[in-house]
PDB file of C-alpha atoms and ligand atoms in Angstrom:
ATOM      1  CA  UNK A   9     -14.026   2.520   1.863  1.00 98.00           C
ATOM      2  CA  UNK A  10     -12.306   5.724   2.904  1.00 98.00           C
ATOM      3  CA  UNK A  11      -8.517   6.036   3.187  1.00 98.00           C
ATOM      4  CA  UNK A  12      -7.011   9.204   4.658  1.00 98.00           C
ATOM      5  CA  UNK A  13      -3.288   9.793   4.248  1.00 98.00           C
ATOM      6  CA  UNK A  14      -1.296  12.281   6.323  1.00 98.00           C
ATOM      7  CA  UNK A  15       1.943  13.259   4.636  1.00 98.00           C
ATOM      8  CA  UNK A  16       4.361  16.096   4.022  1.00 98.00           C
ATOM      9  CA  UNK A  17       3.818  15.884   0.271  1.00 98.00           C
ATOM     10  CA  UNK A  18       0.157  15.308  -0.637  1.00 98.00           C
ATOM     11  CA  UNK A  19       0.902  16.109  -4.302  1.00 97.00           C
ATOM     12  CA  UNK A  20       3.187  13.053  -4.493  1.00 97.00           C
ATOM     13  CA  UNK A  21       0.038  10.933  -4.680  1.00 98.00           C
ATOM     14  CA  UNK A  22      -1.212  12.542  -7.908  1.00 97.00           C
ATOM     15  CA  UNK A  23       0.462   9.907 -10.064  1.00 96.00           C
ATOM     16  CA  UNK A  24      -1.102   7.031  -8.152  1.00 96.00           C
ATOM     17  CA  UNK A  25      -4.599   8.475  -8.399  1.00 96.00           C
ATOM     18  CA  UNK A  26      -4.301   8.421 -12.190  1.00 96.00           C
ATOM     19  CA  UNK A  27      -3.274   4.762 -12.331  1.00 94.00           C
ATOM     20  CA  UNK A  28      -5.542   1.750 -12.351  1.00 93.00           C
ATOM     21  CA  UNK A  29      -6.807   0.201 -10.162  1.00 93.00           C
ATOM     22  CA  UNK A  30      -6.815   3.224  -7.826  1.00 95.00           C
ATOM     23  CA  UNK A  31      -8.193   5.482 -10.592  1.00 95.00           C
ATOM     24  CA  UNK A  32     -10.959   2.957 -11.323  1.00 96.00           C
ATOM     25  CA  UNK A  33     -12.314   2.836  -7.782  1.00 97.00           C
ATOM     26  CA  UNK A  34     -11.673   6.467  -6.802  1.00 97.00           C
ATOM     27  CA  UNK A  35     -14.910   8.305  -6.143  1.00 96.00           C
ATOM     28  CA  UNK A  36     -16.783   5.003  -6.179  1.00 96.00           C
ATOM     29  CA  UNK A  37     -15.614   2.244  -3.842  1.00 97.00           C
ATOM     30  CA  UNK A  38     -12.685   4.339  -2.600  1.00 98.00           C
ATOM     31  CA  UNK A  39     -12.666   7.825  -1.169  1.00 98.00           C
ATOM     32  CA  UNK A  40      -9.078   9.051  -0.782  1.00 98.00           C
ATOM     33  CA  UNK A  41      -8.297  12.162   1.247  1.00 98.00           C
ATOM     34  CA  UNK A  42      -4.785  13.598   1.476  1.00 98.00           C
ATOM     35  CA  UNK A  43      -3.735  15.867   4.334  1.00 98.00           C
ATOM     36  CA  UNK A  44      -0.483  17.804   4.750  1.00 98.00           C
ATOM     37  CA  UNK A  45       1.049  18.100   8.235  1.00 98.00           C
ATOM     38  CA  UNK A  46       2.244  21.595   7.338  1.00 98.00           C
ATOM     39  CA  UNK A  47      -1.322  22.822   6.779  1.00 98.00           C
ATOM     40  CA  UNK A  48      -2.235  22.307  10.425  1.00 98.00           C
ATOM     41  CA  UNK A  49       1.086  22.515  12.256  1.00 98.00           C
ATOM     42  CA  UNK A  50       0.863  24.644  15.423  1.00 98.00           C
ATOM     43  CA  UNK A  51       4.516  25.665  14.904  1.00 98.00           C
ATOM     44  CA  UNK A  52       5.850  28.703  13.083  1.00 98.00           C
ATOM     45  CA  UNK A  53       7.092  28.625   9.516  1.00 98.00           C
ATOM     46  CA  UNK A  54       5.527  25.262   8.706  1.00 97.00           C
ATOM     47  CA  UNK A  55       7.842  23.403  11.080  1.00 98.00           C
ATOM     48  CA  UNK A  56       6.853  19.749  11.522  1.00 98.00           C
ATOM     49  CA  UNK A  57       9.926  17.972  12.887  1.00 98.00           C
ATOM     50  CA  UNK A  58      12.663  18.528  15.405  1.00 98.00           C
ATOM     51  CA  UNK A  59      16.031  17.235  16.606  1.00 98.00           C
ATOM     52  CA  UNK A  60      15.891  14.005  18.637  1.00 98.00           C
ATOM     53  CA  UNK A  61      16.206  14.121  22.423  1.00 98.00           C
ATOM     54  CA  UNK A  62      19.418  12.368  23.404  1.00 97.00           C
ATOM     55  CA  UNK A  63      21.156  13.637  20.302  1.00 97.00           C
ATOM     56  CA  UNK A  64      21.936  11.923  17.058  1.00 95.00           C
ATOM     57  CA  UNK A  65      21.457  12.570  13.408  1.00 93.00           C
ATOM     58  CA  UNK A  66      18.197  13.347  11.650  1.00 95.00           C
ATOM     59  CA  UNK A  67      14.914  14.995  12.461  1.00 98.00           C
ATOM     60  CA  UNK A  68      11.857  13.453  14.075  1.00 98.00           C
ATOM     61  CA  UNK A  69       8.190  14.139  13.202  1.00 98.00           C
ATOM     62  CA  UNK A  70       6.738  15.897  16.261  1.00 98.00           C
ATOM     63  CA  UNK A  71       3.863  14.409  18.237  1.00 98.00           C
ATOM     64  CA  UNK A  72       2.132  17.803  18.633  1.00 98.00           C
ATOM     65  CA  UNK A  73       2.196  18.244  14.860  1.00 98.00           C
ATOM     66  CA  UNK A  74       0.688  14.796  14.216  1.00 98.00           C
ATOM     67  CA  UNK A  75      -1.902  15.373  16.974  1.00 98.00           C
ATOM     68  CA  UNK A  76      -2.886  18.750  15.489  1.00 98.00           C
ATOM     69  CA  UNK A  77      -3.278  17.167  12.058  1.00 98.00           C
ATOM     70  CA  UNK A  78      -5.587  14.432  13.396  1.00 98.00           C
ATOM     71  CA  UNK A  79      -7.456  16.996  15.507  1.00 98.00           C
ATOM     72  CA  UNK A  80      -8.101  19.233  12.522  1.00 98.00           C
ATOM     73  CA  UNK A  81      -9.692  16.409  10.566  1.00 98.00           C
ATOM     74  CA  UNK A  82     -11.334  14.231  13.244  1.00 98.00           C
ATOM     75  CA  UNK A  83     -11.527  16.460  16.330  1.00 97.00           C
ATOM     76  CA  UNK A  84      -9.176  14.113  18.228  1.00 90.00           C
ATOM     77  CA  UNK A  85      -7.992  10.559  17.764  1.00 90.00           C
ATOM     78  CA  UNK A  86     -10.619   8.829  15.603  1.00 96.00           C
ATOM     79  CA  UNK A  87     -12.145   5.470  16.480  1.00 94.00           C
ATOM     80  CA  UNK A  88     -11.217   3.860  13.156  1.00 98.00           C
ATOM     81  CA  UNK A  89      -7.747   2.397  12.480  1.00 98.00           C
ATOM     82  CA  UNK A  90      -4.918   4.929  12.396  1.00 98.00           C
ATOM     83  CA  UNK A  91      -1.810   3.231  11.052  1.00 98.00           C
ATOM     84  CA  UNK A  92       1.770   4.483  11.333  1.00 98.00           C
ATOM     85  CA  UNK A  93       3.909   3.442   8.384  1.00 99.00           C
ATOM     86  CA  UNK A  94       7.221   2.456   9.892  1.00 98.00           C
ATOM     87  CA  UNK A  95       9.871  -0.264   9.487  1.00 98.00           C
ATOM     88  CA  UNK A  96       9.061  -1.292  13.084  1.00 98.00           C
ATOM     89  CA  UNK A  97       5.451  -2.179  12.140  1.00 98.00           C
ATOM     90  CA  UNK A  98       3.768  -5.478  11.386  1.00 98.00           C
ATOM     91  CA  UNK A  99       4.903  -6.621   7.980  1.00 98.00           C
ATOM     92  CA  UNK A 100       2.431  -6.133   5.145  1.00 98.00           C
ATOM     93  CA  UNK A 101       1.342  -9.279   3.355  1.00 97.00           C
ATOM     94  CA  UNK A 102      -1.754 -10.316   1.434  1.00 95.00           C
ATOM     95  CA  UNK A 103      -3.659 -11.249   4.599  1.00 95.00           C
ATOM     96  CA  UNK A 104      -3.014  -7.779   6.068  1.00 97.00           C
ATOM     97  CA  UNK A 105      -4.146  -6.271   2.751  1.00 97.00           C
ATOM     98  CA  UNK A 106      -7.376  -8.306   2.876  1.00 95.00           C
ATOM     99  CA  UNK A 107      -7.906  -7.217   6.478  1.00 97.00           C
ATOM    100  CA  UNK A 108      -7.465  -3.535   5.548  1.00 98.00           C
ATOM    101  CA  UNK A 109      -9.746  -3.855   2.518  1.00 97.00           C
ATOM    102  CA  UNK A 110     -12.458  -5.030   4.927  1.00 97.00           C
ATOM    103  CA  UNK A 111     -12.302  -1.797   6.946  1.00 98.00           C
ATOM    104  CA  UNK A 112     -14.719   1.048   6.305  1.00 98.00           C
ATOM    105  CA  UNK A 113     -12.133   3.715   7.009  1.00 98.00           C
ATOM    106  CA  UNK A 114      -8.371   3.667   7.536  1.00 98.00           C
ATOM    107  CA  UNK A 115      -5.906   6.473   8.214  1.00 98.00           C
ATOM    108  CA  UNK A 116      -2.267   6.147   7.166  1.00 98.00           C
ATOM    109  CA  UNK A 117       0.471   8.301   8.693  1.00 98.00           C
ATOM    110  CA  UNK A 118       3.685   8.833   6.762  1.00 98.00           C
ATOM    111  CA  UNK A 119       6.922  10.205   8.250  1.00 98.00           C
ATOM    112  CA  UNK A 120      10.388  10.987   6.880  1.00 96.00           C
ATOM    113  CA  UNK A 121      14.014  11.410   8.058  1.00 94.00           C
ATOM    114  CA  UNK A 122      14.370   9.568  11.405  1.00 96.00           C
ATOM    115  CA  UNK A 123      10.656   8.831  11.569  1.00 98.00           C
ATOM    116  CA  UNK A 124       7.938   9.484  14.169  1.00 98.00           C
ATOM    117  CA  UNK A 125       8.276  10.656  17.729  1.00 98.00           C
ATOM    118  CA  UNK A 126       7.395   7.304  19.338  1.00 98.00           C
ATOM    119  CA  UNK A 127       4.376   8.888  21.080  1.00 98.00           C
ATOM    120  CA  UNK A 128       2.730   9.239  17.663  1.00 98.00           C
ATOM    121  CA  UNK A 129       2.829   5.462  17.314  1.00 98.00           C
ATOM    122  CA  UNK A 130       1.910   4.616  20.904  1.00 98.00           C
ATOM    123  CA  UNK A 131      -0.740   7.277  21.613  1.00 98.00           C
ATOM    124  CA  UNK A 132      -2.152   8.461  18.291  1.00 98.00           C
ATOM    125  CA  UNK A 133      -2.113   5.256  16.247  1.00 98.00           C
ATOM    126  CA  UNK A 134      -3.952   1.975  16.635  1.00 98.00           C
ATOM    127  CA  UNK A 135      -1.247  -0.031  14.881  1.00 98.00           C
ATOM    128  CA  UNK A 136       1.813   0.177  12.659  1.00 98.00           C
ATOM    129  CA  UNK A 137       2.662  -1.419   9.323  1.00 98.00           C
ATOM    130  CA  UNK A 138       5.967  -2.002   7.568  1.00 98.00           C
ATOM    131  CA  UNK A 139       6.030  -2.675   3.829  1.00 98.00           C
ATOM    132  CA  UNK A 140       9.134  -4.839   4.202  1.00 98.00           C
ATOM    133  CA  UNK A 141      12.437  -5.346   5.988  1.00 98.00           C
ATOM    134  CA  UNK A 142      14.261  -2.441   4.363  1.00 98.00           C
ATOM    135  CA  UNK A 143      14.346   1.311   4.928  1.00 98.00           C
ATOM    136  CA  UNK A 144      12.778   3.790   2.514  1.00 98.00           C
ATOM    137  CA  UNK A 145      13.311   7.539   2.705  1.00 97.00           C
ATOM    138  CA  UNK A 146       9.747   8.373   3.701  1.00 97.00           C
ATOM    139  CA  UNK A 147       6.355   6.809   4.244  1.00 98.00           C
ATOM    140  CA  UNK A 148       4.789   7.969   0.999  1.00 98.00           C
ATOM    141  CA  UNK A 149       5.823   4.975  -1.092  1.00 98.00           C
ATOM    142  CA  UNK A 150       4.659   2.636   1.715  1.00 98.00           C
ATOM    143  CA  UNK A 151       1.313   4.502   1.801  1.00 98.00           C
ATOM    144  CA  UNK A 152       1.011   4.114  -1.975  1.00 98.00           C
ATOM    145  CA  UNK A 153       1.837   0.407  -1.714  1.00 98.00           C
ATOM    146  CA  UNK A 154      -0.935  -0.048   0.842  1.00 98.00           C
ATOM    147  CA  UNK A 155      -3.336   2.038  -1.283  1.00 98.00           C
ATOM    148  CA  UNK A 156      -2.647   0.111  -4.469  1.00 97.00           C
ATOM    149  CA  UNK A 157      -2.802  -3.308  -2.807  1.00 97.00           C
ATOM    150  CA  UNK A 158      -6.056  -2.444  -0.999  1.00 97.00           C
ATOM    151  CA  UNK A 159      -7.633  -0.814  -4.082  1.00 96.00           C
ATOM    152  CA  UNK A 160      -7.141  -4.070  -6.026  1.00 95.00           C
ATOM    153  CA  UNK A 161      -9.325  -5.842  -3.464  1.00 94.00           C
ATOM    154  CA  UNK A 162     -12.248  -3.426  -3.766  1.00 95.00           C
ATOM    155  CA  UNK A 163     -15.302  -4.339  -5.871  1.00 93.00           C
ATOM    156  CA  UNK A 164     -14.969  -3.290  -9.517  1.00 91.00           C
ATOM    157  CA  UNK A 165     -11.222  -2.571  -9.302  1.00 92.00           C
ATOM    158  CA  UNK A 166     -10.173  -5.370 -11.619  1.00 91.00           C
ATOM    159  CA  UNK A 167     -11.584  -7.017 -14.695  1.00 83.00           C
ATOM    160  CA  UNK A 168     -13.954  -9.857 -13.784  1.00 74.00           C
ATOM    161  CA  UNK A 169     -12.014 -12.798 -12.314  1.00 68.00           C
ATOM    162  CA  UNK A 170      -8.512 -11.374 -12.718  1.00 71.00           C
ATOM    163  CA  UNK A 171      -8.003 -10.834  -8.982  1.00 73.00           C
ATOM    164  CA  UNK A 172      -9.061 -14.336  -8.004  1.00 76.00           C
ATOM    165  CA  UNK A 173      -6.297 -16.390  -9.609  1.00 84.00           C
ATOM    166  CA  UNK A 174      -3.216 -14.454  -8.648  1.00 90.00           C
ATOM    167  CA  UNK A 175      -0.231 -14.874  -6.350  1.00 94.00           C
ATOM    168  CA  UNK A 176      -1.137 -15.355  -2.670  1.00 93.00           C
ATOM    169  CA  UNK A 177      -4.829 -15.926  -3.497  1.00 89.00           C
ATOM    170  CA  UNK A 178      -6.835 -18.603  -1.696  1.00 88.00           C
ATOM    171  CA  UNK A 179      -7.603 -20.035  -5.145  1.00 88.00           C
ATOM    172  CA  UNK A 180      -3.878 -20.776  -5.598  1.00 91.00           C
ATOM    173  CA  UNK A 181      -3.515 -22.025  -2.011  1.00 91.00           C
ATOM    174  CA  UNK A 182      -1.600 -18.871  -1.099  1.00 92.00           C
ATOM    175  CA  UNK A 183       1.143 -19.816  -3.615  1.00 95.00           C
ATOM    176  CA  UNK A 184       2.840 -17.912  -6.402  1.00 96.00           C
ATOM    177  CA  UNK A 185       1.102 -17.665  -9.741  1.00 95.00           C
ATOM    178  CA  UNK A 186       2.009 -19.826 -12.768  1.00 96.00           C
ATOM    179  CA  UNK A 187       3.989 -18.222 -15.649  1.00 97.00           C
ATOM    180  CA  UNK A 188       2.288 -16.356 -18.490  1.00 97.00           C
ATOM    181  CA  UNK A 189       3.277 -16.214 -22.170  1.00 98.00           C
ATOM    182  CA  UNK A 190       1.990 -14.279 -25.172  1.00 98.00           C
ATOM    183  CA  UNK A 191       2.860 -13.966 -28.881  1.00 98.00           C
ATOM    184  CA  UNK A 192       5.193 -14.743 -30.561  1.00 98.00           C
ATOM    185  CA  UNK A 193       5.007 -18.493 -29.869  1.00 98.00           C
ATOM    186  CA  UNK A 194       8.732 -18.739 -30.573  1.00 98.00           C
ATOM    187  CA  UNK A 195      11.178 -15.885 -30.077  1.00 98.00           C
ATOM    188  CA  UNK A 196      14.918 -16.442 -30.599  1.00 98.00           C
ATOM    189  CA  UNK A 197      14.346 -20.204 -30.205  1.00 98.00           C
ATOM    190  CA  UNK A 198      12.607 -19.652 -26.846  1.00 98.00           C
ATOM    191  CA  UNK A 199       9.337 -21.506 -27.342  1.00 98.00           C
ATOM    192  CA  UNK A 200       6.118 -21.177 -25.402  1.00 98.00           C
ATOM    193  CA  UNK A 201       5.243 -24.484 -23.634  1.00 98.00           C
ATOM    194  CA  UNK A 202       3.306 -26.667 -26.108  1.00 98.00           C
ATOM    195  CA  UNK A 203       0.463 -27.233 -23.687  1.00 98.00           C
ATOM    196  CA  UNK A 204      -0.495 -23.551 -23.837  1.00 98.00           C
ATOM    197  CA  UNK A 205      -0.919 -23.793 -27.628  1.00 98.00           C
ATOM    198  CA  UNK A 206      -2.940 -27.017 -27.445  1.00 98.00           C
ATOM    199  CA  UNK A 207      -6.371 -25.404 -27.045  1.00 97.00           C
ATOM    200  CA  UNK A 208      -7.110 -28.091 -24.426  1.00 98.00           C
ATOM    201  CA  UNK A 209      -8.422 -26.066 -21.476  1.00 98.00           C
ATOM    202  CA  UNK A 210      -8.309 -28.989 -19.043  1.00 98.00           C
ATOM    203  CA  UNK A 211      -4.616 -29.634 -19.829  1.00 98.00           C
ATOM    204  CA  UNK A 212      -3.822 -25.913 -19.656  1.00 98.00           C
ATOM    205  CA  UNK A 213      -5.550 -25.694 -16.285  1.00 96.00           C
ATOM    206  CA  UNK A 214      -3.713 -28.775 -14.964  1.00 97.00           C
ATOM    207  CA  UNK A 215      -0.343 -27.430 -16.216  1.00 98.00           C
ATOM    208  CA  UNK A 216      -0.956 -24.065 -14.589  1.00 96.00           C
ATOM    209  CA  UNK A 217      -1.791 -25.671 -11.244  1.00 95.00           C
ATOM    210  CA  UNK A 218       1.402 -27.739 -11.441  1.00 96.00           C
ATOM    211  CA  UNK A 219       3.388 -24.523 -11.946  1.00 96.00           C
ATOM    212  CA  UNK A 220       2.045 -22.829  -8.801  1.00 95.00           C
ATOM    213  CA  UNK A 221       4.873 -22.541  -6.273  1.00 91.00           C
TER     214      UNK A 221
HETATM  215  C1  SAM B 328      14.211   6.879   6.753  1.00 57.13           C
HETATM  216  S1  SAM B 328      12.761   6.187   7.423  1.00 57.13           S
HETATM  217  C2  SAM B 328      13.137   6.078   9.124  1.00 57.13           C
HETATM  218  C3  SAM B 328      13.905   4.865   9.461  1.00 57.13           C
HETATM  219  C4  SAM B 328      14.097   4.682  10.967  1.00 57.13           C
HETATM  220  N1  SAM B 328      15.002   5.686  11.488  1.00 57.13           N
HETATM  221  C5  SAM B 328      14.639   3.307  11.245  1.00 57.13           C
HETATM  222  O1  SAM B 328      15.859   3.138  11.280  1.00 57.13           O
HETATM  223  O2  SAM B 328      13.828   2.383  11.372  1.00 57.13           O
HETATM  224  C6  SAM B 328      11.622   7.511   7.370  1.00 57.13           C
HETATM  225  C7  SAM B 328      10.172   7.091   7.304  1.00 57.13           C
HETATM  226  O3  SAM B 328       9.941   6.360   6.104  1.00 57.13           O
HETATM  227  C8  SAM B 328       8.885   5.421   6.292  1.00 57.13           C
HETATM  228  N2  SAM B 328       9.407   4.084   6.024  1.00 57.13           N
HETATM  229  C9  SAM B 328      10.668   3.771   5.671  1.00 57.13           C
HETATM  230  N3  SAM B 328      10.803   2.462   5.483  1.00 57.13           N
HETATM  231  C10 SAM B 328       9.592   1.906   5.699  1.00 57.13           C
HETATM  232  C11 SAM B 328       9.082   0.577   5.648  1.00 57.13           C
HETATM  233  N4  SAM B 328       9.858  -0.464   5.359  1.00 57.13           N
HETATM  234  N5  SAM B 328       7.772   0.394   5.916  1.00 57.13           N
HETATM  235  C12 SAM B 328       6.970   1.433   6.239  1.00 57.13           C
HETATM  236  N6  SAM B 328       7.396   2.706   6.310  1.00 57.13           N
HETATM  237  C13 SAM B 328       8.692   2.951   6.041  1.00 57.13           C
HETATM  238  C14 SAM B 328       8.421   5.594   7.736  1.00 57.13           C
HETATM  239  O4  SAM B 328       7.311   6.486   7.758  1.00 57.13           O
HETATM  240  C15 SAM B 328       9.655   6.166   8.386  1.00 57.13           C
HETATM  241  O5  SAM B 328       9.353   6.846   9.575  1.00 57.13           O
END
């Protein structure tokens, strides 16, 4: 799968590319390309945003800047999914993640300040995704959330089996995962449930399924 991210700060993604599971699949199942709007802006002095028509606070990412960025990489609007990251988008959940992980190529557009000129969303993008009903300062964390969540779904990203029995998985009926415990078996009088120390795999399995919410 290829994921292209358009951002004002490509270097912000360095940390993520060193972390598993993204690091594990990079260069294998995942090809990640980062593009900076400033590198292709048609405006002077690296300008990428402008004051909003109608007045008001904040700056808006210009449509000509986003179009030039897409043009430079794809020679126009590509035919794969181009997704604006915006609070107004469809909310990300595990089914959206699975859908994205099934794509061959996806482009993510990040904005900042007041966000995108609406024509970026309506004319340059195929769809829009929100990572939740709250406002972040820019689209880079949302892009990283999408990247991490999608990378986990790619072959070889996780240790065998560890992605199958987790929260929101079909295996758990879409529910939340059961609790985990590790040593010590008793800390401060807070014991681990006896069943987990029993060595009886059938009982452990039954207990875990009861705990799924
Ligand atoms: C400060 S936000 C803009 C908020 C916008 N003025 C509003 O009130 O909806 C700047 C940028 O951060 C990104 N962003 C912020 N919150 C987001 C969220 N919940 N999901 C996806 N992207 C988000 C988007 O790219 C957005 O354009």
